[in-house]
mmCIF file of C-alpha atoms in Angstrom:
data_model
loop_
_atom_site.group_PDB
_atom_site.id
_atom_site.type_symbol
_atom_site.label_atom_id
_atom_site.label_comp_id
_atom_site.label_asym_id
_atom_site.label_seq_id
_atom_site.Cartn_x
_atom_site.Cartn_y
_atom_site.Cartn_z
ATOM 1 C CA MET A 1 142.798 -139.934 -110.572
ATOM 2 C CA HIS A 2 141.991 -139.847 -114.272
ATOM 3 C CA ILE A 3 138.307 -140.513 -114.958
ATOM 4 C CA GLY A 4 136.993 -141.638 -118.340
ATOM 5 C CA ILE A 5 133.355 -141.138 -119.379
ATOM 6 C CA PRO A 6 132.506 -143.019 -122.595
ATOM 7 C CA ARG A 7 129.546 -142.388 -124.859
ATOM 8 C CA GLU A 8 126.760 -144.864 -124.106
ATOM 9 C CA ILE A 9 126.136 -147.308 -126.948
ATOM 10 C CA LYS A 10 123.162 -149.291 -125.649
ATOM 11 C CA PRO A 11 120.267 -148.723 -128.115
ATOM 12 C CA LEU A 12 118.614 -145.329 -127.603
ATOM 13 C CA GLU A 13 120.508 -144.705 -124.361
ATOM 14 C CA GLY A 14 121.168 -140.977 -124.115
ATOM 15 C CA ARG A 15 122.247 -140.543 -120.506
ATOM 16 C CA VAL A 16 125.669 -139.336 -119.436
ATOM 17 C CA ALA A 17 127.064 -140.189 -115.999
ATOM 18 C CA LEU A 18 128.109 -136.660 -114.996
ATOM 19 C CA VAL A 19 126.797 -133.262 -116.033
ATOM 20 C CA PRO A 20 129.264 -130.389 -116.617
ATOM 21 C CA GLU A 21 128.819 -128.900 -113.137
ATOM 22 C CA ALA A 22 129.836 -132.206 -111.520
ATOM 23 C CA CYS A 23 132.846 -132.494 -113.816
ATOM 24 C CA ARG A 24 133.934 -128.995 -112.850
ATOM 25 C CA GLN A 25 133.772 -129.953 -109.157
ATOM 26 C CA LEU A 26 135.945 -133.039 -109.657
ATOM 27 C CA ILE A 27 138.488 -131.127 -111.724
ATOM 28 C CA ALA A 28 138.657 -128.418 -109.045
ATOM 29 C CA ASN A 29 139.623 -131.168 -106.619
ATOM 30 C CA GLY A 30 142.595 -132.147 -108.742
ATOM 31 C CA HIS A 31 141.175 -134.989 -110.841
ATOM 32 C CA GLY A 32 141.374 -135.276 -114.616
ATOM 33 C CA ILE A 33 138.377 -136.174 -116.778
ATOM 34 C CA SER A 34 138.308 -137.390 -120.361
ATOM 35 C CA MET A 35 135.025 -137.758 -122.194
ATOM 36 C CA GLU A 36 134.247 -139.382 -125.502
ATOM 37 C CA HIS A 37 133.005 -137.071 -128.242
ATOM 38 C CA ASN A 38 129.208 -136.529 -128.101
ATOM 39 C CA ALA A 39 128.787 -138.469 -124.838
ATOM 40 C CA GLY A 40 126.420 -135.796 -123.513
ATOM 41 C CA ALA A 41 124.745 -134.782 -126.757
ATOM 42 C CA LEU A 42 121.486 -136.702 -126.292
ATOM 43 C CA SER A 43 121.168 -135.299 -122.779
ATOM 44 C CA GLY A 44 121.359 -131.771 -124.147
ATOM 45 C CA TYR A 45 125.003 -131.230 -123.190
ATOM 46 C CA PRO A 46 127.211 -130.613 -126.251
ATOM 47 C CA ASP A 47 130.960 -131.121 -126.098
ATOM 48 C CA GLU A 48 131.540 -127.384 -125.735
ATOM 49 C CA VAL A 49 129.956 -127.158 -122.283
ATOM 50 C CA PHE A 50 132.131 -129.979 -120.988
ATOM 51 C CA THR A 51 135.228 -128.420 -122.509
ATOM 52 C CA ALA A 52 134.358 -125.150 -120.776
ATOM 53 C CA ALA A 53 134.209 -127.088 -117.483
ATOM 54 C CA GLY A 54 137.759 -128.368 -118.046
ATOM 55 C CA VAL A 55 136.956 -131.795 -119.501
ATOM 56 C CA ARG A 56 139.281 -133.160 -122.186
ATOM 57 C CA MET A 57 137.265 -134.450 -125.142
ATOM 58 C CA VAL A 58 138.614 -137.455 -127.038
ATOM 59 C CA ALA A 59 137.590 -138.685 -130.459
ATOM 60 C CA ASP A 60 137.039 -142.369 -129.779
ATOM 61 C CA SER A 61 136.547 -144.973 -127.088
ATOM 62 C CA THR A 62 139.935 -146.609 -127.651
ATOM 63 C CA GLN A 63 141.776 -143.500 -126.506
ATOM 64 C CA LEU A 64 139.327 -142.899 -123.671
ATOM 65 C CA TYR A 65 139.742 -146.347 -122.099
ATOM 66 C CA ARG A 66 143.525 -146.283 -122.672
ATOM 67 C CA ASP A 67 144.020 -143.104 -120.668
ATOM 68 C CA ALA A 68 141.514 -143.631 -117.834
ATOM 69 C CA GLN A 69 141.880 -145.345 -114.472
ATOM 70 C CA LEU A 70 138.247 -145.009 -113.363
ATOM 71 C CA ILE A 71 135.652 -145.826 -116.017
ATOM 72 C CA LEU A 72 132.414 -144.029 -115.205
ATOM 73 C CA LYS A 73 129.438 -144.911 -117.383
ATOM 74 C CA VAL A 74 125.705 -145.450 -117.057
ATOM 75 C CA LYS A 75 124.787 -148.886 -118.399
ATOM 76 C CA GLU A 76 126.597 -152.205 -118.173
ATOM 77 C CA PRO A 77 129.443 -152.723 -120.687
ATOM 78 C CA GLN A 78 128.234 -153.902 -124.068
ATOM 79 C CA ASP A 79 130.113 -156.605 -125.974
ATOM 80 C CA SER A 80 132.027 -154.129 -128.137
ATOM 81 C CA GLU A 81 133.216 -152.252 -125.029
ATOM 82 C CA LEU A 82 134.695 -155.260 -123.255
ATOM 83 C CA VAL A 83 137.783 -155.252 -125.469
ATOM 84 C CA HIS A 84 138.726 -151.851 -124.016
ATOM 85 C CA LEU A 85 138.537 -152.868 -120.362
ATOM 86 C CA ARG A 86 141.733 -153.810 -118.510
ATOM 87 C CA GLN A 87 142.707 -155.507 -115.292
ATOM 88 C CA ASP A 88 143.749 -152.189 -113.744
ATOM 89 C CA HIS A 89 140.456 -150.442 -114.497
ATOM 90 C CA LEU A 90 137.984 -149.508 -111.781
ATOM 91 C CA LEU A 91 134.511 -149.689 -113.344
ATOM 92 C CA PHE A 92 131.578 -147.785 -111.833
ATOM 93 C CA CYS A 93 128.194 -148.133 -113.560
ATOM 94 C CA PHE A 94 124.908 -150.005 -113.489
ATOM 95 C CA LEU A 95 125.876 -153.681 -113.740
ATOM 96 C CA HIS A 96 122.828 -155.841 -112.873
ATOM 97 C CA LEU A 97 125.091 -158.880 -113.100
ATOM 98 C CA ALA A 98 122.496 -161.246 -111.653
ATOM 99 C CA ALA A 99 120.689 -161.016 -114.984
ATOM 100 C CA TYR A 100 123.876 -161.261 -117.075
ATOM 101 C CA PRO A 101 125.910 -164.372 -116.221
ATOM 102 C CA GLN A 102 127.903 -164.176 -119.454
ATOM 103 C CA LEU A 103 128.931 -160.564 -118.764
ATOM 104 C CA THR A 104 129.825 -161.558 -115.204
ATOM 105 C CA ARG A 105 132.215 -164.238 -116.438
ATOM 106 C CA LYS A 106 133.815 -161.887 -118.951
ATOM 107 C CA LEU A 107 134.430 -159.192 -116.353
ATOM 108 C CA GLN A 108 135.951 -161.802 -114.059
ATOM 109 C CA GLU A 109 138.250 -162.952 -116.861
ATOM 110 C CA ILE A 110 139.417 -159.376 -117.420
ATOM 111 C CA GLY A 111 140.280 -159.244 -113.716
ATOM 112 C CA LEU A 112 139.093 -155.711 -113.016
ATOM 113 C CA THR A 113 137.228 -154.271 -110.056
ATOM 114 C CA ALA A 114 133.589 -153.299 -110.682
ATOM 115 C CA VAL A 115 131.188 -151.406 -108.406
ATOM 116 C CA GLY A 116 127.505 -151.372 -109.327
ATOM 117 C CA PHE A 117 125.355 -148.278 -108.943
ATOM 118 C CA GLU A 118 122.505 -150.587 -107.943
ATOM 119 C CA THR A 119 124.471 -152.171 -105.088
ATOM 120 C CA VAL A 120 125.960 -149.067 -103.430
ATOM 121 C CA GLU A 121 124.191 -149.422 -100.099
ATOM 122 C CA GLU A 122 123.973 -147.090 -97.129
ATOM 123 C CA ASP A 123 123.237 -148.168 -93.557
ATOM 124 C CA GLY A 124 119.625 -149.254 -93.324
ATOM 125 C CA GLY A 125 119.576 -150.650 -96.843
ATOM 126 C CA LYS A 126 119.070 -147.413 -98.785
ATOM 127 C CA LEU A 127 120.414 -147.467 -102.358
ATOM 128 C CA PRO A 128 121.388 -143.848 -103.060
ATOM 129 C CA THR A 129 122.697 -144.194 -106.611
ATOM 130 C CA LEU A 130 119.830 -146.425 -107.733
ATOM 131 C CA ALA A 131 117.019 -144.406 -106.139
ATOM 132 C CA PRO A 132 116.789 -141.510 -108.632
ATOM 133 C CA MET A 133 116.596 -143.869 -111.605
ATOM 134 C CA SER A 134 114.027 -146.003 -109.794
ATOM 135 C CA ALA A 135 111.875 -142.918 -109.267
ATOM 136 C CA ILE A 136 112.064 -142.072 -112.969
ATOM 137 C CA ALA A 137 111.356 -145.668 -113.992
ATOM 138 C CA GLY A 138 108.291 -145.699 -111.730
ATOM 139 C CA ARG A 139 106.884 -142.604 -113.412
ATOM 140 C CA ILE A 140 107.628 -143.949 -116.861
ATOM 141 C CA ALA A 141 105.931 -147.232 -115.983
ATOM 142 C CA THR A 142 102.624 -145.513 -115.254
ATOM 143 C CA GLN A 143 102.919 -143.071 -118.150
ATOM 144 C CA VAL A 144 103.699 -145.832 -120.649
ATOM 145 C CA GLY A 145 101.070 -148.173 -119.210
ATOM 146 C CA THR A 146 98.418 -145.478 -119.523
ATOM 147 C CA HIS A 147 99.255 -145.060 -123.203
ATOM 148 C CA LEU A 148 99.518 -148.786 -123.939
ATOM 149 C CA LEU A 149 95.989 -149.309 -122.602
ATOM 150 C CA HIS A 150 94.713 -147.376 -125.610
ATOM 151 C CA GLN A 151 93.164 -149.704 -128.171
ATOM 152 C CA PRO A 152 95.376 -148.546 -131.087
ATOM 153 C CA GLN A 153 98.406 -149.621 -129.013
ATOM 154 C CA GLY A 154 96.976 -153.118 -128.512
ATOM 155 C CA GLY A 155 95.433 -152.369 -125.122
ATOM 156 C CA LYS A 156 91.931 -153.141 -123.925
ATOM 157 C CA GLY A 157 90.702 -149.578 -124.514
ATOM 158 C CA VAL A 158 90.524 -148.316 -120.954
ATOM 159 C CA LEU A 159 91.081 -144.715 -119.855
ATOM 160 C CA LEU A 160 93.016 -145.248 -116.666
ATOM 161 C CA GLY A 161 91.344 -142.590 -114.513
ATOM 162 C CA GLY A 162 87.899 -143.134 -115.956
ATOM 163 C CA VAL A 163 85.237 -140.443 -116.409
ATOM 164 C CA PRO A 164 81.728 -139.943 -114.974
ATOM 165 C CA ALA A 165 79.505 -142.931 -115.867
ATOM 166 C CA ALA A 166 82.563 -145.087 -116.649
ATOM 167 C CA GLU A 167 84.662 -147.315 -114.414
ATOM 168 C CA ARG A 168 88.138 -146.336 -113.332
ATOM 169 C CA GLY A 169 91.059 -148.404 -114.600
ATOM 170 C CA ARG A 170 92.702 -150.789 -112.156
ATOM 171 C CA VAL A 171 96.436 -150.854 -111.481
ATOM 172 C CA VAL A 172 98.334 -153.462 -109.469
ATOM 173 C CA ILE A 173 101.840 -152.552 -108.345
ATOM 174 C CA ILE A 174 104.044 -155.217 -106.812
ATOM 175 C CA GLY A 175 106.667 -153.636 -104.603
ATOM 176 C CA ALA A 176 106.326 -150.298 -102.794
ATOM 177 C CA GLY A 177 109.948 -149.167 -102.820
ATOM 178 C CA THR A 178 111.115 -146.122 -104.737
ATOM 179 C CA ALA A 179 110.036 -147.383 -108.168
ATOM 180 C CA GLY A 180 106.749 -148.942 -107.090
ATOM 181 C CA GLY A 181 105.877 -146.072 -104.789
ATOM 182 C CA THR A 182 106.442 -143.525 -107.534
ATOM 183 C CA ALA A 183 104.393 -145.589 -109.997
ATOM 184 C CA ALA A 184 101.597 -145.791 -107.436
ATOM 185 C CA THR A 185 101.680 -142.055 -106.747
ATOM 186 C CA LEU A 186 101.216 -141.170 -110.405
ATOM 187 C CA ALA A 187 98.525 -143.809 -110.953
ATOM 188 C CA ALA A 188 96.644 -142.549 -107.909
ATOM 189 C CA ASN A 189 96.896 -138.945 -109.079
ATOM 190 C CA ILE A 190 95.469 -139.931 -112.457
ATOM 191 C CA GLY A 191 92.477 -141.375 -110.638
ATOM 192 C CA ALA A 192 92.982 -145.111 -111.093
ATOM 193 C CA GLU A 193 91.985 -147.762 -108.593
ATOM 194 C CA VAL A 194 95.393 -148.803 -107.257
ATOM 195 C CA ARG A 195 96.396 -151.946 -105.382
ATOM 196 C CA VAL A 196 99.958 -151.955 -104.014
ATOM 197 C CA PHE A 197 101.618 -155.051 -102.571
ATOM 198 C CA ASP A 198 104.642 -155.104 -100.291
ATOM 199 C CA LEU A 199 106.066 -157.101 -97.397
ATOM 200 C CA ASN A 200 106.943 -154.016 -95.368
ATOM 201 C CA ARG A 201 104.173 -152.527 -93.217
ATOM 202 C CA ASP A 202 105.696 -149.046 -93.140
ATOM 203 C CA ARG A 203 105.709 -148.952 -96.917
ATOM 204 C CA LEU A 204 102.106 -150.125 -97.011
ATOM 205 C CA ALA A 205 101.163 -147.349 -94.593
ATOM 206 C CA ALA A 206 102.847 -144.783 -96.837
ATOM 207 C CA MET A 207 100.911 -146.074 -99.840
ATOM 208 C CA ARG A 208 97.588 -145.708 -98.017
ATOM 209 C CA GLU A 209 98.362 -142.039 -97.475
ATOM 210 C CA LEU A 210 98.299 -141.473 -101.245
ATOM 211 C CA GLY A 211 94.504 -141.381 -101.269
ATOM 212 C CA ASN A 212 91.269 -143.295 -100.857
ATOM 213 C CA ASN A 213 91.729 -144.886 -104.282
ATOM 214 C CA VAL A 214 94.869 -146.708 -103.065
ATOM 215 C CA THR A 215 94.698 -150.000 -101.181
ATOM 216 C CA ALA A 216 97.905 -151.400 -99.712
ATOM 217 C CA LEU A 217 98.049 -155.164 -99.211
ATOM 218 C CA TYR A 218 100.330 -157.914 -97.978
ATOM 219 C CA PRO A 219 101.184 -160.223 -100.914
ATOM 220 C CA TYR A 220 99.329 -163.341 -99.856
ATOM 221 C CA GLN A 221 99.275 -165.618 -102.885
ATOM 222 C CA ASP A 222 95.470 -165.813 -103.078
ATOM 223 C CA THR A 223 95.100 -162.043 -102.776
ATOM 224 C CA LEU A 224 97.768 -161.372 -105.371
ATOM 225 C CA GLU A 225 96.202 -163.815 -107.829
ATOM 226 C CA ARG A 226 92.779 -162.210 -107.403
ATOM 227 C CA GLU A 227 93.984 -158.652 -107.924
ATOM 228 C CA VAL A 228 96.282 -159.472 -110.839
ATOM 229 C CA ALA A 229 93.377 -161.161 -112.637
ATOM 230 C CA LYS A 230 91.293 -157.976 -112.380
ATOM 231 C CA ALA A 231 94.031 -155.466 -113.201
ATOM 232 C CA ASP A 232 94.299 -153.433 -116.380
ATOM 233 C CA ILE A 233 97.977 -152.717 -115.646
ATOM 234 C CA VAL A 234 100.374 -154.796 -113.565
ATOM 235 C CA SER A 235 103.652 -153.044 -112.717
ATOM 236 C CA GLY A 236 106.387 -155.176 -111.201
ATOM 237 C CA ALA A 237 108.892 -153.368 -108.975
ATOM 238 C CA VAL A 238 110.391 -156.146 -106.860
ATOM 239 C CA LEU A 239 114.006 -155.672 -105.751
ATOM 240 C CA ASN A 240 116.366 -157.865 -103.776
ATOM 241 C CA THR A 241 119.657 -155.981 -103.821
ATOM 242 C CA GLY A 242 122.144 -157.662 -106.133
ATOM 243 C CA SER A 243 119.953 -160.735 -106.677
ATOM 244 C CA ARG A 244 117.810 -161.859 -109.561
ATOM 245 C CA ALA A 245 114.186 -160.800 -109.108
ATOM 246 C CA PRO A 246 111.825 -163.631 -108.134
ATOM 247 C CA HIS A 247 108.921 -164.538 -110.433
ATOM 248 C CA VAL A 248 106.065 -163.176 -108.339
ATOM 249 C CA VAL A 249 103.575 -163.228 -111.229
ATOM 250 C CA THR A 250 103.529 -166.678 -112.778
ATOM 251 C CA ARG A 251 102.440 -167.587 -116.294
ATOM 252 C CA ASP A 252 99.283 -169.175 -114.886
ATOM 253 C CA MET A 253 98.432 -165.894 -113.161
ATOM 254 C CA ALA A 254 99.052 -164.059 -116.421
ATOM 255 C CA ARG A 255 96.608 -166.332 -118.240
ATOM 256 C CA SER A 256 93.863 -165.243 -115.850
ATOM 257 C CA LYS A 257 94.031 -161.669 -117.119
ATOM 258 C CA GLN A 258 91.847 -160.161 -119.819
ATOM 259 C CA PRO A 259 93.334 -159.801 -123.314
ATOM 260 C CA GLY A 260 94.813 -156.363 -123.872
ATOM 261 C CA SER A 261 95.957 -155.948 -120.282
ATOM 262 C CA ILE A 262 99.363 -154.369 -119.752
ATOM 263 C CA VAL A 263 102.457 -155.701 -117.990
ATOM 264 C CA ILE A 264 105.207 -153.227 -117.098
ATOM 265 C CA ASP A 265 108.229 -154.941 -115.542
ATOM 266 C CA ILE A 266 110.467 -152.366 -113.870
ATOM 267 C CA SER A 267 112.406 -155.286 -112.366
ATOM 268 C CA VAL A 268 113.571 -156.414 -115.809
ATOM 269 C CA ASP A 269 117.122 -155.153 -115.162
ATOM 270 C CA GLN A 270 117.383 -157.859 -112.507
ATOM 271 C CA GLY A 271 115.663 -160.474 -114.648
ATOM 272 C CA GLY A 272 112.022 -159.440 -114.174
ATOM 273 C CA CYS A 273 109.399 -160.425 -111.612
ATOM 274 C CA ASN A 274 106.904 -161.728 -114.187
ATOM 275 C CA GLU A 275 107.451 -165.208 -115.580
ATOM 276 C CA THR A 276 106.372 -163.884 -118.993
ATOM 277 C CA THR A 277 108.981 -161.097 -119.010
ATOM 278 C CA ARG A 278 111.786 -160.957 -121.522
ATOM 279 C CA PRO A 279 114.089 -157.943 -121.921
ATOM 280 C CA THR A 280 113.329 -155.378 -124.621
ATOM 281 C CA SER A 281 114.860 -152.122 -125.823
ATOM 282 C CA TYR A 282 113.377 -148.824 -126.919
ATOM 283 C CA GLU A 283 113.891 -149.946 -130.526
ATOM 284 C CA GLN A 284 111.190 -152.588 -129.973
ATOM 285 C CA PRO A 285 109.821 -151.875 -126.496
ATOM 286 C CA THR A 286 106.746 -154.131 -126.414
ATOM 287 C CA TYR A 287 105.665 -157.644 -127.272
ATOM 288 C CA ILE A 288 102.525 -159.762 -126.867
ATOM 289 C CA GLU A 289 102.620 -162.775 -124.571
ATOM 290 C CA GLU A 290 99.521 -164.605 -123.257
ATOM 291 C CA GLU A 291 97.419 -161.938 -125.071
ATOM 292 C CA MET A 292 98.931 -159.163 -122.920
ATOM 293 C CA VAL A 293 101.082 -156.226 -123.982
ATOM 294 C CA HIS A 294 104.438 -156.361 -122.204
ATOM 295 C CA PHE A 295 106.805 -153.421 -121.762
ATOM 296 C CA ALA A 296 110.172 -154.545 -120.375
ATOM 297 C CA VAL A 297 112.805 -152.055 -121.513
ATOM 298 C CA THR A 298 116.056 -152.553 -119.628
ATOM 299 C CA ASN A 299 116.942 -148.857 -119.567
ATOM 300 C CA MET A 300 113.614 -147.149 -118.932
ATOM 301 C CA PRO A 301 115.112 -143.840 -117.672
ATOM 302 C CA GLY A 302 117.104 -143.614 -120.919
ATOM 303 C CA ALA A 303 113.951 -142.223 -122.548
ATOM 304 C CA VAL A 304 114.369 -138.976 -120.604
ATOM 305 C CA PRO A 305 118.145 -138.517 -120.682
ATOM 306 C CA ARG A 306 118.205 -134.835 -119.771
ATOM 307 C CA THR A 307 116.218 -135.349 -116.569
ATOM 308 C CA ALA A 308 117.853 -138.679 -115.797
ATOM 309 C CA SER A 309 121.419 -137.421 -116.285
ATOM 310 C CA GLN A 310 120.867 -134.485 -113.956
ATOM 311 C CA ALA A 311 119.357 -136.692 -111.260
ATOM 312 C CA LEU A 312 121.964 -139.434 -111.644
ATOM 313 C CA SER A 313 124.904 -137.031 -111.609
ATOM 314 C CA ALA A 314 123.725 -135.458 -108.347
ATOM 315 C CA ALA A 315 123.513 -138.900 -106.734
ATOM 316 C CA LEU A 316 126.876 -140.044 -108.088
ATOM 317 C CA ILE A 317 129.139 -137.095 -107.367
ATOM 318 C CA PRO A 318 129.888 -137.812 -103.668
ATOM 319 C CA TYR A 319 130.692 -141.434 -104.477
ATOM 320 C CA VAL A 320 132.841 -140.572 -107.474
ATOM 321 C CA MET A 321 134.745 -138.166 -105.231
ATOM 322 C CA ALA A 322 135.298 -141.029 -102.791
ATOM 323 C CA LEU A 323 136.246 -143.547 -105.514
ATOM 324 C CA ALA A 324 138.917 -141.182 -106.770
ATOM 325 C CA GLN A 325 140.754 -141.510 -103.436
ATOM 326 C CA PRO A 326 143.250 -144.323 -102.677
ATOM 327 C CA ASP A 327 141.295 -145.355 -99.568
ATOM 328 C CA TRP A 328 137.898 -145.509 -101.287
ATOM 329 C CA LYS A 329 137.105 -148.919 -99.802
ATOM 330 C CA SER A 330 136.811 -147.270 -96.396
ATOM 331 C CA CYS A 331 133.545 -145.762 -97.688
ATOM 332 C CA LYS A 332 131.109 -148.432 -96.507
ATOM 333 C CA PRO A 333 128.401 -147.842 -99.155
ATOM 334 C CA LEU A 334 130.993 -148.244 -101.928
ATOM 335 C CA SER A 335 132.573 -151.254 -100.255
ATOM 336 C CA ARG A 336 129.157 -152.909 -100.072
ATOM 337 C CA GLY A 337 128.661 -152.073 -103.739
ATOM 338 C CA ILE A 338 131.666 -154.027 -105.010
ATOM 339 C CA ASN A 339 130.462 -156.762 -107.361
ATOM 340 C CA ILE A 340 133.850 -157.955 -108.616
ATOM 341 C CA GLU A 341 137.293 -157.267 -107.150
ATOM 342 C CA ALA A 342 140.383 -158.272 -109.120
ATOM 343 C CA GLY A 343 138.263 -160.782 -110.999
ATOM 344 C CA LYS A 344 136.657 -162.382 -107.925
ATOM 345 C CA LEU A 345 132.958 -162.204 -107.126
ATOM 346 C CA ILE A 346 132.570 -160.171 -103.941
ATOM 347 C CA HIS A 347 128.909 -159.251 -103.516
ATOM 348 C CA PRO A 348 127.166 -161.878 -101.349
ATOM 349 C CA ALA A 349 124.112 -162.082 -103.618
ATOM 350 C CA LEU A 350 126.273 -162.815 -106.639
ATOM 351 C CA GLN A 351 128.397 -165.314 -104.736
ATOM 352 C CA GLU A 352 125.252 -167.185 -103.784
ATOM 353 C CA MET A 353 123.792 -167.049 -107.293
ATOM 354 C CA PHE A 354 126.920 -168.099 -109.166
ATOM 355 C CA ALA A 355 128.259 -170.529 -106.573
#
């Protein structure tokens, strides 16, 4: 199969779907790869290293999409990329279609088949191609939140871990999956008082093991409202595979918080789990709503493209190898990950949402 890897054009998105070592492995297995000029540059991979791995570099996206059968990219297609997509293309990337009804309709009209990284699902519900980016987003959430709490950034002037004779900062994390768990781990290591909410008891038990400064709680409404009101940082990491994230933190709950508190919505790719969330980019990553600083960048791992590309490529390579085979639908995780097939909505969550 001929695989095309375009240069990402979402603002300040520097990731590339495959690193040179992964490309070399695919080429050794008989597949061809074309890559758009400078697609790996922001990840620290110049064209020369891909060429040395056997990749054919092309000057522009028009040629890339024309020659490729499998389109492998990181973020969902932007408006200017849709003109290049064809009915016979197989698209493999982050889609997050629940948050993008207009994009969903356009992909259906094109009539292609699209598999979402975020919906590739193993037995037991694990999401292998989403997990590494969730882990990075969780770390970024705590790192960014710590900085935004500084008064010059509009925060309330709290040092998250505190010092002797001063109170520790308080962090509430909603969702203890990969993203929330990673955010909680870093916040706990900094020394914050951490409250983690999740429906799953095993996840709550794992959060308790992080340290005595971590409390793991079931998200009863009264308990959630109380802890959100006291928090310096609220990080939302709620995920229902393929579905739009529910608004767990309402606007009324947000109004109970002190001015200068921070909201980090990791769930923003699926619409956000805070009612006050609206998507942002790294060009303008924050905004003030209800006197709180909100950070809701839709490609958080794009800030660390070198790290993110290496982690993403390692997760993708076995599935790209499978997709490049005629019988790829026999791979259950990929079959579960189909969002659109020949223009028809396939994923159950999307069928229910757009019914």
